[in-house]
Short mmCIF file of C-alpha atoms in Angstrom, two decimals:
data_model
loop_
_atom_site.label_atom_id
_atom_site.label_comp_id
_atom_site.label_asym_id
_atom_site.label_seq_id
_atom_site.Cartn_x
_atom_site.Cartn_y
_atom_site.Cartn_z
CA MET A 1 -24.57 -11.68 -19.84
CA GLU A 2 -23.37 -8.18 -19.23
CA ARG A 3 -24.87 -6.08 -16.46
CA HIS A 4 -24.88 -2.27 -16.41
CA ILE A 5 -25.08 -0.25 -13.24
CA ASN A 6 -26.77 3.08 -12.68
CA LYS A 7 -24.94 6.24 -13.66
CA ASP A 8 -25.56 7.63 -10.19
CA ASP A 9 -23.51 4.80 -8.71
CA ILE A 10 -20.45 5.59 -10.80
CA LYS A 11 -20.30 9.25 -11.84
CA MET A 12 -17.47 9.84 -14.21
CA ASN A 13 -16.73 13.07 -15.97
CA LYS A 14 -15.62 13.09 -19.59
CA SER A 15 -12.01 13.73 -18.75
CA GLY A 16 -11.87 10.78 -16.36
CA GLU A 17 -13.62 8.55 -18.88
CA GLU A 18 -11.19 9.35 -21.65
CA SER A 19 -8.16 8.98 -19.45
CA GLY A 20 -9.45 5.78 -17.90
CA CYS A 21 -10.04 3.91 -21.16
CA ASN A 22 -7.40 5.32 -23.45
CA THR A 23 -4.19 3.29 -23.35
CA ASN A 24 -2.33 5.18 -26.07
CA ILE A 25 -0.20 8.12 -25.03
CA ASN A 26 -0.60 9.78 -28.42
CA ASN A 27 -4.25 10.44 -27.63
CA MET A 28 -3.45 12.50 -24.53
CA ASN A 29 -3.82 15.73 -26.52
CA ILE A 30 -0.53 17.30 -25.47
CA PHE A 31 0.10 20.69 -27.00
CA SER A 32 2.47 23.56 -26.27
CA LYS A 33 1.77 27.23 -26.05
CA ASN A 34 4.40 29.86 -25.29
CA ASP A 35 6.91 27.08 -24.51
CA GLU A 36 4.56 25.65 -21.87
CA ILE A 37 3.20 22.12 -21.95
CA PHE A 38 -0.49 21.64 -21.24
CA PHE A 39 -2.18 18.30 -20.64
CA ASN A 40 -5.77 17.70 -21.65
CA ASN A 41 -8.00 15.04 -20.08
CA GLU A 42 -5.29 13.79 -17.72
CA LYS A 43 -4.67 15.02 -14.20
CA CYS A 44 -2.31 12.40 -12.72
CA TYR A 45 1.13 11.49 -14.06
CA ILE A 46 3.52 8.82 -12.79
CA VAL A 47 6.90 10.47 -12.18
CA GLN A 48 8.51 7.50 -10.42
CA GLU A 49 7.67 3.79 -10.41
CA ILE A 50 9.37 0.95 -8.56
CA PRO A 51 8.36 -2.57 -9.70
CA PHE A 52 8.00 -5.81 -7.78
CA ASN A 53 8.98 -9.17 -9.20
CA ASP A 54 6.31 -11.14 -11.06
CA PHE A 55 6.99 -14.36 -12.98
CA TYR A 56 3.66 -14.47 -14.77
CA ASN A 57 3.46 -14.31 -18.56
CA TYR A 58 2.25 -10.75 -19.21
CA ASN A 59 3.21 -8.47 -22.08
CA TYR A 60 5.06 -6.04 -19.84
CA GLU A 61 8.51 -4.61 -19.64
CA ARG A 62 11.22 -6.93 -18.38
CA ILE A 63 12.90 -6.02 -15.12
CA ARG A 64 16.64 -6.20 -15.67
CA LYS A 65 17.76 -6.79 -12.12
CA PHE A 66 15.51 -9.86 -11.88
CA ASP A 67 17.04 -11.46 -15.01
CA LYS A 68 20.60 -11.77 -13.72
CA LEU A 69 21.16 -15.50 -13.29
CA GLU A 70 24.95 -15.56 -13.02
CA LYS A 71 25.27 -14.34 -9.46
CA GLU A 72 23.09 -13.72 -6.48
CA SER A 73 22.69 -10.10 -5.44
CA TYR A 74 22.36 -9.00 -1.86
CA ASN A 75 21.42 -5.58 -0.59
CA ILE A 76 22.33 -4.97 3.04
CA ASN A 77 21.60 -1.52 4.43
CA GLY A 78 21.83 0.06 1.00
CA ASN A 79 25.12 -1.61 -0.10
CA THR A 80 25.01 -4.11 -2.96
CA TYR A 81 27.25 -7.18 -2.93
CA SER A 82 27.64 -10.19 -5.23
CA CYS A 83 28.72 -13.71 -4.46
CA ASP A 84 28.83 -17.00 -6.34
CA ASN A 85 27.83 -19.25 -3.47
CA THR A 86 24.71 -19.02 -1.37
CA GLN A 87 26.28 -19.93 1.98
CA THR A 88 25.08 -16.87 3.80
CA SER A 89 23.61 -17.20 7.26
CA THR A 90 20.29 -15.64 8.09
CA ASN A 91 19.42 -14.09 11.42
CA SER A 92 15.83 -13.46 12.43
CA GLU A 93 16.93 -10.68 14.77
CA TYR A 94 18.51 -8.69 11.92
CA PRO A 95 16.47 -9.64 8.85
CA THR A 96 18.12 -7.38 6.30
CA LYS A 97 19.11 -9.74 3.47
CA ILE A 98 17.54 -9.61 0.03
CA GLN A 99 17.88 -12.15 -2.77
CA PHE A 100 16.54 -10.67 -5.99
CA ASN A 101 16.63 -13.87 -8.00
CA LYS A 102 16.03 -16.47 -5.32
CA TYR A 103 13.16 -18.20 -7.08
CA ILE A 104 14.90 -18.17 -10.46
CA GLN A 105 18.00 -19.77 -9.00
CA LYS A 106 15.95 -22.38 -7.17
CA GLU A 107 14.20 -23.15 -10.42
CA ASN A 108 17.55 -23.67 -12.21
CA GLN A 109 18.85 -25.89 -9.42
CA ASN A 110 15.72 -28.02 -9.51
CA ASN A 111 15.88 -28.28 -13.32
CA GLN A 112 19.52 -29.43 -13.13
CA SER A 113 18.71 -31.97 -10.47
CA ILE A 114 15.91 -33.37 -12.62
CA CYS A 115 18.09 -33.54 -15.76
CA ASN A 116 20.96 -35.28 -13.91
CA SER A 117 18.74 -37.85 -12.23
CA SER A 118 19.22 -41.46 -13.23
CA VAL A 119 16.98 -43.15 -15.78
CA ASN A 120 15.98 -45.87 -13.34
CA SER A 121 14.58 -43.40 -10.78
CA ASP A 122 10.93 -43.51 -9.91
CA GLU A 123 8.66 -41.49 -12.24
CA ASN A 124 6.50 -40.36 -9.35
CA ASN A 125 9.50 -38.62 -7.80
CA LYS A 126 10.08 -36.81 -11.08
CA ASP A 127 6.50 -35.60 -11.15
CA VAL A 128 6.86 -34.32 -7.60
CA GLU A 129 10.03 -32.44 -8.54
CA LYS A 130 8.36 -30.91 -11.59
CA ASN A 131 5.42 -29.76 -9.51
CA LYS A 132 7.82 -28.13 -7.07
CA VAL A 133 9.51 -26.30 -9.94
CA LYS A 134 6.16 -25.03 -11.23
CA LYS A 135 5.13 -23.79 -7.80
CA ILE A 136 8.40 -21.95 -7.35
CA LYS A 137 8.26 -20.48 -10.83
CA LEU A 138 4.75 -19.11 -10.49
CA LYS A 139 5.26 -17.24 -7.25
CA ASN A 140 4.78 -13.52 -7.52
CA GLU A 141 5.53 -10.58 -5.27
CA PHE A 142 2.95 -7.83 -4.88
CA LEU A 143 2.66 -4.76 -2.71
CA LYS A 144 0.37 -4.78 0.32
CA GLN A 145 0.90 -1.41 1.97
CA CYS A 146 2.87 1.84 1.53
CA GLU A 147 2.94 5.15 3.40
CA PHE A 148 4.88 8.43 3.63
CA ASN A 149 6.37 9.64 6.88
CA ASN A 150 5.03 12.87 8.38
CA ASP A 151 7.24 15.23 6.33
CA GLY A 152 7.14 13.13 3.14
CA SER A 153 10.90 12.69 2.87
CA CYS A 154 10.69 8.89 2.75
CA TYR A 155 8.19 6.06 2.61
CA TYR A 156 8.00 2.36 3.35
CA THR A 157 6.60 -0.53 1.32
CA ILE A 158 5.40 -3.93 2.53
CA SER A 159 5.23 -6.78 0.02
CA SER A 160 3.70 -10.24 0.04
CA LYS A 161 7.12 -11.85 0.55
CA ASN A 162 7.21 -10.37 4.08
CA LYS A 163 9.67 -7.76 2.94
CA LEU A 164 9.80 -4.19 4.24
CA GLN A 165 11.76 -1.57 2.32
CA LEU A 166 12.43 2.09 2.98
CA TYR A 167 12.78 4.46 0.01
CA ALA A 168 13.76 8.10 -0.09
CA THR A 169 11.38 10.40 -1.89
CA ASP A 170 13.21 11.61 -4.97
CA ILE A 171 15.20 14.72 -4.03
CA THR A 172 14.86 16.12 -7.55
CA LEU A 173 11.11 15.86 -7.24
CA LEU A 174 11.10 17.60 -3.86
CA ASN A 175 13.43 20.40 -4.91
CA ILE A 176 11.45 21.35 -7.99
CA PHE A 177 8.33 21.88 -5.85
CA SER A 178 10.08 23.51 -2.90
CA ASN A 179 9.65 27.05 -4.27
CA GLY A 180 5.89 26.78 -3.69
CA ASN A 181 4.85 27.63 -7.27
CA LYS A 182 2.55 24.63 -7.80
CA ASN A 183 0.45 26.17 -10.57
CA ASN A 184 3.34 26.64 -12.97
CA ASN A 185 2.73 24.51 -16.07
CA ASN A 186 6.48 24.24 -16.72
CA ILE A 187 6.99 22.01 -13.69
CA LEU A 188 6.52 18.71 -15.49
CA GLU A 189 8.57 19.88 -18.46
CA ASN A 190 11.49 20.90 -16.24
CA LEU A 191 11.22 17.70 -14.27
CA TYR A 192 11.25 15.61 -17.43
CA LYS A 193 14.39 17.38 -18.67
CA LYS A 194 16.19 16.62 -15.41
CA TYR A 195 15.23 12.95 -15.55
CA LYS A 196 16.20 12.72 -19.21
CA ASN A 197 19.75 13.87 -18.44
CA MET A 198 20.22 11.31 -15.65
CA SER A 199 22.58 8.41 -16.17
CA ASP A 200 21.47 4.81 -15.77
CA ASP A 201 23.43 4.44 -12.54
CA GLU A 202 21.80 7.53 -11.11
CA ILE A 203 18.33 6.29 -12.04
CA GLU A 204 19.09 2.90 -10.47
CA ARG A 205 20.30 4.61 -7.31
CA ARG A 206 17.19 6.77 -7.29
CA ASN A 207 14.93 3.71 -7.39
CA SER A 208 16.84 1.73 -4.74
CA SER A 209 15.94 1.40 -1.09
CA TRP A 210 18.44 1.97 1.67
CA ILE A 211 16.79 -0.50 4.08
CA ASN A 212 15.69 -3.99 3.06
CA MET A 213 14.28 -6.21 5.77
CA ASN A 214 13.17 -9.81 5.28
CA ILE A 215 10.81 -10.74 8.10
CA ASN A 216 10.26 -14.41 8.92
CA GLY A 217 6.54 -14.06 9.62
CA HIS A 218 3.59 -12.31 8.04
CA ILE A 219 3.75 -8.50 8.45
CA TYR A 220 0.53 -7.07 9.87
CA ASP A 221 1.22 -3.35 10.11
CA CYS A 222 3.88 -0.64 10.15
CA LYS A 223 3.79 2.96 11.37
CA PHE A 224 6.24 5.86 11.33
CA TYR A 225 6.77 7.89 14.47
CA PRO A 226 4.45 10.95 14.11
CA TYR A 227 7.23 13.41 15.02
CA PHE A 228 9.75 11.94 12.60
CA ASP A 229 12.57 14.46 12.01
CA TRP A 230 15.92 13.74 10.37
CA ASN A 231 17.53 16.51 12.44
CA ASN A 232 16.72 14.62 15.64
CA ASN A 233 18.12 11.09 15.82
CA ASN A 234 15.77 10.17 18.66
CA THR A 235 12.70 10.51 16.42
CA CYS A 236 13.84 8.59 13.32
CA PHE A 237 12.22 5.22 13.87
CA PHE A 238 9.18 3.16 12.95
CA ALA A 239 7.18 0.36 14.56
CA LEU A 240 6.61 -3.01 12.92
CA THR A 241 4.43 -5.93 13.91
CA SER A 242 4.58 -9.42 12.42
CA LYS A 243 3.34 -12.90 13.20
CA ASP A 244 4.51 -14.76 16.34
CA VAL A 245 7.17 -12.19 17.27
CA PRO A 246 7.12 -9.18 19.60
CA VAL A 247 6.36 -5.70 18.30
CA LYS A 248 9.64 -3.97 17.50
CA ILE A 249 10.87 -0.43 17.02
CA TYR A 250 13.46 -0.12 14.23
CA SER A 251 15.88 2.66 13.40
CA ALA A 252 15.19 4.44 10.11
CA TYR A 253 18.92 4.89 9.49
CA ASP A 254 20.09 1.27 9.28
CA GLY A 255 17.09 -0.87 10.21
CA SER A 256 18.57 -2.05 13.50
CA PRO A 257 16.07 -3.02 16.26
CA LEU A 258 15.86 -0.54 19.13
CA ILE A 259 13.03 -1.67 21.41
CA SER A 260 10.74 -4.69 21.55
CA PHE A 261 7.37 -5.14 23.24
CA LYS A 262 5.98 -8.57 24.09
CA LEU A 263 2.21 -9.01 24.01
CA PHE A 264 0.75 -11.71 26.25
CA ASN A 265 -2.82 -12.97 26.51
CA GLU A 266 -4.69 -14.20 29.60
CA SER A 267 -2.79 -17.50 29.50
CA GLN A 268 0.58 -15.72 29.37
CA GLU A 269 1.11 -16.83 25.79
CA LEU A 270 2.66 -14.62 23.16
CA SER A 271 -0.10 -12.83 21.25
CA ASN A 272 -0.06 -11.23 17.82
CA CYS A 273 -0.56 -7.53 17.20
CA TYR A 274 -2.72 -6.75 14.15
CA SER A 275 -2.67 -2.93 14.15
CA LEU A 276 -0.42 -0.15 15.42
CA CYS A 277 -1.00 3.49 16.33
CA PHE A 278 1.30 6.05 17.92
CA HIS A 279 -0.37 8.44 20.32
CA PRO A 280 -0.39 11.96 18.78
CA GLU A 281 0.79 13.67 22.00
CA LYS A 282 2.32 11.12 24.37
CA ASN A 283 5.07 8.58 23.81
CA TRP A 284 2.61 5.72 23.69
CA LEU A 285 2.25 2.89 21.23
CA LEU A 286 -1.19 1.30 20.96
CA CYS A 287 -1.29 -2.33 19.82
CA GLY A 288 -4.56 -3.91 18.70
CA THR A 289 -4.95 -7.62 19.37
CA LYS A 290 -7.55 -10.34 18.83
CA ASN A 291 -7.99 -10.90 22.57
CA ARG A 292 -10.57 -8.11 22.99
CA SER A 293 -7.93 -5.71 24.29
CA ILE A 294 -5.54 -2.91 23.38
CA LYS A 295 -2.04 -3.03 24.82
CA VAL A 296 -0.56 0.41 25.51
CA TYR A 297 3.22 0.66 25.84
CA ASP A 298 5.37 3.57 26.94
CA LEU A 299 8.36 4.08 24.65
CA ASN A 300 10.43 5.16 27.64
CA LYS A 301 9.82 1.81 29.38
CA PRO A 302 10.54 -1.02 26.95
CA ASN A 303 8.97 -4.44 27.46
CA GLU A 304 6.72 -3.17 30.26
CA ILE A 305 3.03 -2.81 29.54
CA TYR A 306 1.75 0.62 30.51
CA GLU A 307 -1.98 -0.11 30.29
CA ASN A 308 -4.09 -3.09 29.27
CA ARG A 309 -7.37 -1.74 27.91
CA ILE A 310 -9.82 -4.65 28.01
CA LEU A 311 -12.59 -3.78 25.57
CA GLY A 312 -14.98 -6.64 26.21
CA THR A 313 -15.55 -9.93 27.95
CA ARG A 314 -16.86 -13.19 26.56
CA LYS A 315 -20.43 -12.61 27.75
CA GLY A 316 -20.33 -8.83 27.86
CA LYS A 317 -21.46 -6.24 25.34
CA GLY A 318 -18.02 -4.88 24.50
CA GLN A 319 -15.87 -5.23 21.40
CA LYS A 320 -14.90 -8.78 20.47
CA GLY A 321 -13.44 -8.70 16.95
CA ILE A 322 -9.82 -8.53 15.83
CA ILE A 323 -8.74 -4.88 15.97
CA SER A 324 -7.65 -3.99 12.44
CA THR A 325 -7.22 -0.19 12.52
CA ILE A 326 -6.92 2.68 15.03
CA ASP A 327 -7.11 6.43 14.39
CA TYR A 328 -7.14 9.41 16.78
CA LYS A 329 -9.36 12.44 16.45
CA LYS A 330 -7.44 15.52 15.29
CA GLU A 331 -9.93 18.41 15.50
CA GLY A 332 -12.46 19.83 17.93
CA TYR A 333 -13.45 18.60 21.36
CA GLY A 334 -11.55 15.54 22.50
CA ASN A 335 -8.79 15.85 19.92
CA ASN A 336 -5.76 13.64 20.57
CA SER A 337 -7.69 11.75 23.26
CA ILE A 338 -10.75 10.28 21.48
CA TYR A 339 -10.01 7.52 18.98
CA ALA A 340 -11.91 5.22 16.64
CA ILE A 341 -11.34 1.49 16.29
CA GLY A 342 -12.42 -0.80 13.47
CA ASP A 343 -12.44 -4.58 13.62
CA TYR A 344 -12.96 -7.53 11.31
CA ASN A 345 -16.52 -7.95 12.61
CA ASP A 346 -17.52 -4.82 10.65
CA ILE A 347 -18.15 -2.79 13.80
CA LEU A 348 -16.76 0.68 14.50
CA TYR A 349 -16.23 1.76 18.12
CA ILE A 350 -15.24 5.10 19.64
CA TYR A 351 -13.28 5.30 22.90
CA ALA A 352 -11.38 7.89 24.93
CA ASP A 353 -8.07 7.56 26.75
CA ASN A 354 -9.63 8.41 30.11
CA CYS A 355 -12.76 6.22 29.87
CA ASN A 356 -13.45 2.77 31.30
CA HIS A 357 -12.93 0.52 28.30
CA LYS A 358 -14.22 -2.74 29.76
CA ASN A 359 -17.59 -3.46 28.14
CA ASP A 360 -18.04 0.29 27.73
CA TYR A 361 -17.65 2.60 24.74
CA ILE A 362 -18.74 6.07 23.68
CA LEU A 363 -20.37 5.13 20.38
CA LYS A 364 -20.84 2.06 18.23
CA PHE A 365 -21.57 1.83 14.51
CA SER A 366 -22.49 -1.59 13.18
CA ASN A 367 -22.41 -2.30 9.46
CA LYS A 368 -22.56 -6.07 9.26
CA TYR A 369 -23.50 -8.07 6.16
CA ASN A 370 -22.07 -5.38 3.84
CA SER A 371 -18.39 -6.35 3.78
CA ASN A 372 -15.81 -8.67 5.28
CA GLY A 373 -14.11 -6.47 7.85
CA ILE A 374 -13.13 -2.84 8.40
CA THR A 375 -9.54 -2.23 7.29
CA CYS A 376 -9.17 1.58 7.30
CA VAL A 377 -10.63 4.33 9.51
CA LYS A 378 -10.04 8.09 9.10
CA TRP A 379 -11.40 11.04 11.06
CA TYR A 380 -12.78 13.87 8.96
CA GLY A 381 -13.37 17.18 10.69
CA GLU A 382 -14.79 17.28 14.20
CA TYR A 383 -17.82 15.00 13.92
CA ASN A 384 -17.30 12.65 10.97
CA ILE A 385 -15.56 9.30 10.52
CA LEU A 386 -14.76 7.52 7.25
CA SER A 387 -14.65 3.74 7.23
CA GLY A 388 -13.35 1.48 4.47
CA ASN A 389 -13.85 -2.27 4.18
CA ARG A 390 -12.41 -5.20 2.32
CA ASN A 391 -14.66 -7.24 0.05
CA GLY A 392 -17.04 -4.30 -0.07
CA SER A 393 -18.23 -1.67 -2.52
CA TYR A 394 -18.37 1.52 -0.45
CA ILE A 395 -16.56 3.89 1.88
CA TYR A 396 -18.98 4.88 4.62
CA LEU A 397 -19.29 8.32 6.24
CA TYR A 398 -20.54 8.40 9.84
CA ASP A 399 -21.62 11.34 11.99
CA ILE A 400 -21.00 10.89 15.72
CA ARG A 401 -24.02 13.13 16.40
CA ASN A 402 -26.19 10.53 14.66
CA ASN A 403 -25.11 7.14 15.92
CA LYS A 404 -27.72 5.04 14.13
CA GLU A 405 -26.19 4.41 10.71
CA HIS A 406 -23.99 5.97 8.05
CA VAL A 407 -25.03 9.33 6.60
CA HIS A 408 -23.47 8.73 3.18
CA LYS A 409 -21.50 6.16 1.23
CA PHE A 410 -19.02 6.54 -1.63
CA ASN A 411 -18.57 3.93 -4.35
CA ARG A 412 -15.25 2.13 -4.04
CA TYR A 413 -15.04 -1.43 -5.36
CA ALA A 414 -12.76 -3.47 -3.07
CA LEU A 415 -13.54 -6.99 -4.24
CA THR A 416 -10.49 -8.85 -2.94
CA ASN A 417 -9.33 -9.74 0.56
CA GLN A 418 -6.82 -6.88 0.78
CA LYS A 419 -6.80 -3.81 3.00
CA TYR A 420 -7.48 -1.13 0.36
CA LEU A 421 -6.10 1.79 2.36
CA PHE A 422 -7.39 5.25 1.40
CA ASP A 423 -6.45 8.77 2.47
CA VAL A 424 -8.19 12.09 3.17
CA HIS A 425 -6.81 15.39 1.84
CA LYS A 426 -8.74 18.48 2.93
CA ASN A 427 -12.31 17.87 1.71
CA TYR A 428 -11.49 14.96 -0.58
CA ILE A 429 -11.28 11.19 -0.32
CA ILE A 430 -8.59 9.62 -2.49
CA SER A 431 -8.81 5.86 -2.89
CA GLY A 432 -8.01 3.05 -5.28
CA ASP A 433 -10.21 0.16 -6.32
CA THR A 434 -10.02 -3.38 -7.62
CA PHE A 435 -9.97 -2.29 -11.27
CA GLY A 436 -6.90 -0.03 -11.00
CA TYR A 437 -8.73 3.31 -10.87
CA LEU A 438 -7.84 6.26 -8.66
CA ASN A 439 -11.00 7.93 -7.31
CA PHE A 440 -11.36 11.50 -6.01
CA TYR A 441 -14.53 12.23 -4.02
CA ASN A 442 -15.65 15.60 -2.68
CA ILE A 443 -16.99 14.89 0.80
CA GLU A 444 -18.92 18.16 1.09
CA ASN A 445 -21.17 17.66 -1.95
CA ASN A 446 -20.84 13.84 -2.21
CA GLU A 447 -19.55 13.99 -5.79
CA LEU A 448 -17.01 11.98 -7.74
CA VAL A 449 -14.89 14.80 -9.16
CA HIS A 450 -12.24 12.74 -10.95
CA LYS A 451 -11.53 9.13 -11.83
CA GLN A 452 -8.46 7.91 -13.68
CA LEU A 453 -7.06 4.54 -14.66
CA ILE A 454 -3.60 3.98 -13.17
CA ASN A 455 -3.03 0.22 -13.48
CA LYS A 456 -4.78 -1.88 -16.12
CA TYR A 457 -4.21 -5.33 -14.63
CA SER A 458 -3.91 -4.95 -10.85
CA PRO A 459 -5.93 -3.28 -8.08
CA ILE A 460 -4.69 -0.20 -6.26
CA VAL A 461 -4.60 -1.39 -2.66
CA SER A 462 -2.86 1.50 -0.89
CA VAL A 463 -3.07 5.29 -1.33
CA ASN A 464 -1.25 7.94 0.70
CA VAL A 465 -1.05 11.70 0.05
CA HIS A 466 2.13 13.73 0.57
CA SER A 467 1.88 16.18 3.45
CA THR A 468 3.12 19.30 1.60
CA HIS A 469 3.41 18.61 -2.15
CA PRO A 470 0.84 17.40 -4.73
CA PHE A 471 2.11 13.81 -4.74
CA ILE A 472 0.22 10.60 -4.21
CA LEU A 473 1.87 7.32 -3.28
CA THR A 474 -0.01 4.35 -4.70
CA GLY A 475 0.64 0.64 -4.40
CA SER A 476 -0.81 -1.92 -6.81
CA GLY A 477 -0.77 -5.69 -6.96
CA THR A 478 -2.63 -8.83 -6.06
CA ARG A 479 -2.02 -12.53 -5.64
CA ARG A 480 -2.16 -14.56 -8.87
CA PHE A 481 -2.78 -18.25 -9.23
CA TYR A 482 -1.77 -20.91 -11.72
CA GLU A 483 -5.22 -21.14 -13.29
CA ASN A 484 -5.10 -17.59 -14.70
CA TRP A 485 -1.36 -17.09 -15.11
CA ASN A 486 -1.62 -16.65 -18.91
CA SER A 487 -4.66 -14.37 -18.79
CA LYS A 488 -4.45 -10.81 -20.05
CA ILE A 489 -6.77 -9.42 -17.39
CA ASP A 490 -6.18 -10.31 -13.77
CA ILE A 491 -9.64 -9.44 -12.44
CA SER A 492 -12.20 -11.64 -14.15
CA CYS A 493 -15.21 -9.72 -12.79
CA THR A 494 -14.55 -6.54 -14.77
CA SER A 495 -17.34 -7.14 -17.28
CA PRO A 496 -20.34 -7.25 -14.94
CA ILE A 497 -19.25 -4.09 -13.10
CA TYR A 498 -18.18 -1.78 -15.92
CA ASN A 499 -19.79 -1.43 -19.31
CA ASN A 500 -18.04 -1.73 -22.66
CA THR A 501 -16.77 1.84 -22.60
CA ASN A 502 -14.86 1.22 -19.38
CA ILE A 503 -13.35 -2.23 -19.94
CA HIS A 504 -9.55 -2.13 -20.08
CA GLU A 505 -8.23 -2.20 -23.63
CA GLU A 506 -5.77 -4.99 -24.33
CA ILE A 507 -2.97 -3.21 -26.16
CA SER A 508 0.47 -4.71 -25.88
CA PHE A 509 3.18 -2.78 -24.13
CA LYS A 510 5.45 -2.76 -27.18
CA ALA A 511 3.05 -0.63 -29.18
CA GLU A 512 3.20 2.22 -26.68
CA GLN A 513 6.71 1.84 -25.34
CA ASP A 514 8.28 4.43 -27.66
CA ASP A 515 5.60 7.00 -26.96
CA ILE A 516 5.80 6.61 -23.18
CA LEU A 517 9.47 7.53 -23.18
CA GLN A 518 8.61 10.99 -24.52
CA HIS A 519 6.34 12.10 -21.66
CA PHE A 520 5.38 11.09 -18.15
CA PRO A 521 2.92 8.20 -18.41
CA SER A 522 -0.51 8.22 -16.86
CA LYS A 523 -0.63 4.43 -16.51
CA SER A 524 1.67 1.99 -14.81
CA HIS A 525 4.34 0.10 -16.77
CA TYR A 526 4.32 -2.86 -14.40
CA ILE A 527 1.75 -5.21 -12.94
CA ASN A 528 2.88 -4.90 -9.30
CA SER A 529 4.55 -1.63 -8.35
CA VAL A 530 4.61 1.41 -6.10
CA CYS A 531 4.13 4.73 -7.91
CA THR A 532 4.82 8.33 -6.98
CA ILE A 533 2.16 10.27 -8.85
CA PHE A 534 2.07 14.00 -9.52
CA CYS A 535 -1.55 15.01 -9.21
CA LYS A 536 -2.42 18.23 -10.97
CA PHE A 537 -5.82 18.08 -9.31
CA LEU A 538 -4.27 18.64 -5.85
CA CYS A 539 -2.66 21.91 -6.97
CA ASN A 540 -6.05 23.58 -7.28
CA ILE A 541 -7.56 22.63 -3.93
#
């Protein structure tokens, strides 16, 4: 039985509705006037897309570099090598090796071992080997998090295979917008002509990362240094935290480790860090743990804890959940000293650098029973805080002058156990949702001003806005299981949320492949990918 929701819950203008449901590029209503290209009904166009490997049976474009079975490819610090054997040592201290076709080669080896096995071997062993082959074959890689640095010259991506990669923002894309004329309608046309004249090697180089790091444990968080500047070598680094290893500072040039910080609990055991935050003024790194504390480290004194901010005790009234996100206030009284903390207990706390943190806080906002943990917190203006949750349906707006409950909430369907990171640009919230839509909310009048479908089969789990140009970095993907590996639609709960006019149309990729090559697409070509999107909407705000 199909359920419809109220129009007030999901307000979609006609342009967003047409762009969200239409999967044919011919219906984009592109026309030219005075040698200028105008786009009707669409406001976001994908100018660059980098895919992640997925072995599931979807009618999507094949990724060439994942189909090479003859040799294994390695990418170390931006240089590509090939070798016939796989006798390459791995080092956890310098995890920079990438194997593009690791699972495919394992599958072939297992198939050969099964075919060459003797006839008299036990059938149960064969079944075990076949099950192993199936498990290896059906693994997929999806993006978990992506973010620009402060000047937008590069960005990182974190995938489910515990892989961190650094990409350079396309220099052609940056140069064409550097003159500051953002309202010129010839921008996309000129950009398309430049990309059309590129060779295949140049396009492959443009979509390649110069740092590839394979981390042994689960990656929790990553943050660029807030004063990142390529002209100053001492500022080009980023912090990374993963499971059961110390927090490390890596160089953005070659990925080499620079500093490490060990986090210990009350029993002097190594503790995990779940969230990172650089102080906006001082050379401090704040590390959120699950031990009801924040570890503050001075970058000038490696491996020595600068301050241990105990937030609560076992029987006290302080914060007790795992600290998932930290964000400093940027405007008004207390800027760069007051910060907000969200945890997986769905409670938002506000502290200050100079306050007594133990069982004491400035404000507390509790929103239990509505989600499954706060994953993203952003300050807006001087008095407001935006909070996003996983397994929830809203982004909440709080006013620190009214500490009882939220003052407004914005519809954002985050129905999986992923972070769903959003961003704030001037007076607008830009976020993705489980159904692959990109949502633009005006915070001042609480209105959904634009909504557009970006990915038909995967949720948009990470959104980050470029600091100077009208670009949006989006990451899409989710974990897929064997039971639904042959399904056309990844999210099975689309029907009860959206009505018939909003359900994704199932049109094969081959039917629209020729048309997409003529213009910049408005929808993703791949299931799991990171996209650099030109947003015409940002040019007018």
